[in-house]
């Protein structure tokens, strides 16, 4: 299934994209794509619905973040061997973890607003993993059983804030609008292998990132195993699993960061496409 949320910010309704690409309203069955709806039982109840009975949504409404009421937004840094090489970083011994503030989360096509003082705003196409059932001390052999589904995340980053403002990476990762998520959550039964997904990102029509989740240093299962040994993962938690090469920070001899008026487009095999205009806070 492809589950989504549509409507004005803060007023999103739950929806589903059927096999013909028609957006259908789920609000007669669930209040949101969140919490227990993401559990195995919750997803099975949605699968049992006769899709033809769901009202078709007219027009082309705004798509919101594909997950509502996100609990934790966990991010893994330097998780692609080819990305670590382009930035000159050593291969980490354990997954590098930072958190993105939930207030950064926006819809897949919402405008990304660079904050005041931004000089080095960068792009990062990433595979998002949405937890469906509680995970604590899980083994990598069954870690994927705790996944509700997968989505596209753009881990937008202000590199000056991230690296120069003294502190953790969270400073440069959590600016408002720096977490476009969606367009939809694709349930795990439709993703045969999360370690075999092609991905890309364009800026102003120019291909910047081309990668594949096969070059992850730590697999999705290994990440869940590691994180669940540190803290409990709950339904609706999102894990952004790192980015392939091609970010501005890795450009030689000189990075070319985002500017007002730029357009980003990014996608992952089977998980849909995002498109964001870039703006600037006054």
PDB file of C-alpha atoms in Angstrom, residues 82-88 122-124 159 208 244-257:
ATOM      1  CA  UNK A  82      31.082   6.505  -1.286  1.00  0.00           C
ATOM      2  CA  UNK A  83      29.690   9.552   0.557  1.00  0.00           C
ATOM      3  CA  UNK A  84      32.232   9.155   3.369  1.00  0.00           C
ATOM      4  CA  UNK A  85      34.972   9.030   0.721  1.00  0.00           C
ATOM      5  CA  UNK A  86      33.838  12.246  -0.980  1.00  0.00           C
ATOM      6  CA  UNK A  87      33.859  14.145   2.335  1.00  0.00           C
ATOM      7  CA  UNK A  88      37.197  12.684   3.405  1.00  0.00           C
ATOM      8  CA  UNK A 122      22.844  21.463   1.291  1.00  0.00           C
ATOM      9  CA  UNK A 123      20.680  18.611   0.012  1.00  0.00           C
ATOM     10  CA  UNK A 124      20.627  14.923   1.018  1.00  0.00           C
ATOM     11  CA  UNK A 159      26.562  23.067   6.913  1.00  0.00           C
ATOM     12  CA  UNK A 208      23.774  15.876  -8.340  1.00  0.00           C
ATOM     13  CA  UNK A 244      24.853   8.727  -1.122  1.00  0.00           C
ATOM     14  CA  UNK A 245      27.565  10.915  -2.712  1.00  0.00           C
ATOM     15  CA  UNK A 246      26.878  14.107  -4.598  1.00  0.00           C
ATOM     16  CA  UNK A 247      26.157  16.616  -1.840  1.00  0.00           C
ATOM     17  CA  UNK A 248      27.395  20.182  -2.160  1.00  0.00           C
ATOM     18  CA  UNK A 249      29.776  19.725   0.764  1.00  0.00           C
ATOM     19  CA  UNK A 250      31.752  17.174  -1.237  1.00  0.00           C
ATOM     20  CA  UNK A 251      32.222  19.328  -4.337  1.00  0.00           C
ATOM     21  CA  UNK A 252      35.772  20.033  -5.457  1.00  0.00           C
ATOM     22  CA  UNK A 253      37.390  22.472  -5.602  1.00  0.00           C
ATOM     23  CA  UNK A 254      34.549  24.619  -4.220  1.00  0.00           C
ATOM     24  CA  UNK A 255      31.089  23.695  -2.885  1.00  0.00           C
ATOM     25  CA  UNK A 256      28.103  25.338  -4.551  1.00  0.00           C
ATOM     26  CA  UNK A 257      25.309  25.449  -1.991  1.00  0.00           C
TER      27      UNK A 257
END
